[in-house]
């Protein structure tokens, strides 16, 4: 890997780790979701870095892809299990990291995803397989009495790309991609008290551009203009500040210009925890870019 590319990955990781820790401190009972995401996203800009995706703030059975909407009046409540998933990039080189804040009494659930992540990181080296990581993740979560979320995975990272090979499963599979020196990927175990599978909710807050087909609707054209400098990285509905955006977004999804990331949830009443780090495979192990 080019030295300047490596520098960007390392610096993005350091920034993401520090800001994620600051963000986690802001989460307490009665604090506002909207103020939290605004503050965290502003910190990234203050560091001269870019957001690889909107801050994901997903609560309880919601595992991923929720964030505050414009005028969102929600506050954190006692008992909530809150996942913060932050992506920071420098020149397109991404650090993806997540942690869980427990406003209830769910220490073992939090420990499950955290220990799963640490044990998976311990295995990373050239020649190890993604399946071995998944096996370690599943073991650490199940031995604490929870289920891994089987249909969410870790993922490779590339320049301005948040999902590419290798896929890192959260359950034990035979084989899978063989890890090689220089690979960059996020490992993100989710532990749940629910079924171990997430499905899509109706709620949609996060989108990304996947094509540049001509758009007739003026509000749609305005959105395409506004998100062009994302270079395909996800954006939040909240960032658009346009009353007509809610009409235009589904049109842009149907025409194939945008991809939508609906909120992903386990069953109602369940609790999901998540921990995530970004790693770069080295000759004898890995660098964890997002570790403090
Ligand atoms: Co990720």
mmCIF file of C-alpha atoms in Angstrom, residues 60-63 109 138 141-142 145-152 170-171 190-200 264-273:
data_model
loop_
_atom_site.group_PDB
_atom_site.id
_atom_site.type_symbol
_atom_site.label_atom_id
_atom_site.label_comp_id
_atom_site.label_asym_id
_atom_site.label_seq_id
_atom_site.Cartn_x
_atom_site.Cartn_y
_atom_site.Cartn_z
ATOM 1 C CA UNK A 60 -32.833 -1.141 20.827
ATOM 2 C CA UNK A 61 -34.153 -3.579 18.161
ATOM 3 C CA UNK A 62 -32.958 -1.246 15.388
ATOM 4 C CA UNK A 63 -29.533 -2.570 14.428
ATOM 5 C CA UNK A 109 -25.059 -7.994 25.734
ATOM 6 C CA UNK A 138 -20.543 -16.523 16.776
ATOM 7 C CA UNK A 141 -21.782 -14.110 21.330
ATOM 8 C CA UNK A 142 -23.501 -17.472 21.838
ATOM 9 C CA UNK A 145 -26.475 -16.432 25.703
ATOM 10 C CA UNK A 146 -27.176 -14.179 22.710
ATOM 11 C CA UNK A 147 -27.402 -14.583 18.941
ATOM 12 C CA UNK A 148 -25.176 -13.025 16.307
ATOM 13 C CA UNK A 149 -27.080 -11.151 13.587
ATOM 14 C CA UNK A 150 -26.475 -13.475 10.650
ATOM 15 C CA UNK A 151 -27.596 -11.184 7.829
ATOM 16 C CA UNK A 152 -25.371 -8.227 8.703
ATOM 17 C CA UNK A 170 -20.940 -12.774 11.888
ATOM 18 C CA UNK A 171 -21.567 -16.528 11.966
ATOM 19 C CA UNK A 190 -23.951 -7.547 16.264
ATOM 20 C CA UNK A 191 -25.311 -9.440 19.290
ATOM 21 C CA UNK A 192 -29.060 -9.678 19.815
ATOM 22 C CA UNK A 193 -31.666 -10.914 22.276
ATOM 23 C CA UNK A 194 -33.994 -11.396 19.274
ATOM 24 C CA UNK A 195 -34.059 -13.808 16.337
ATOM 25 C CA UNK A 196 -30.616 -13.111 14.905
ATOM 26 C CA UNK A 197 -31.977 -11.759 11.649
ATOM 27 C CA UNK A 198 -32.814 -8.179 10.735
ATOM 28 C CA UNK A 199 -35.427 -7.011 8.278
ATOM 29 C CA UNK A 200 -36.200 -3.677 6.646
ATOM 30 C CA UNK A 264 -32.738 -2.664 9.744
ATOM 31 C CA UNK A 265 -34.335 -4.219 12.824
ATOM 32 C CA UNK A 266 -34.645 -7.428 14.752
ATOM 33 C CA UNK A 267 -38.065 -8.199 16.279
ATOM 34 C CA UNK A 268 -39.909 -5.548 18.329
ATOM 35 C CA UNK A 269 -38.807 -5.524 21.944
ATOM 36 C CA UNK A 270 -35.432 -7.141 21.294
ATOM 37 C CA UNK A 271 -32.096 -5.467 22.011
ATOM 38 C CA UNK A 272 -29.100 -5.357 19.669
ATOM 39 C CA UNK A 273 -25.510 -4.370 20.468
#
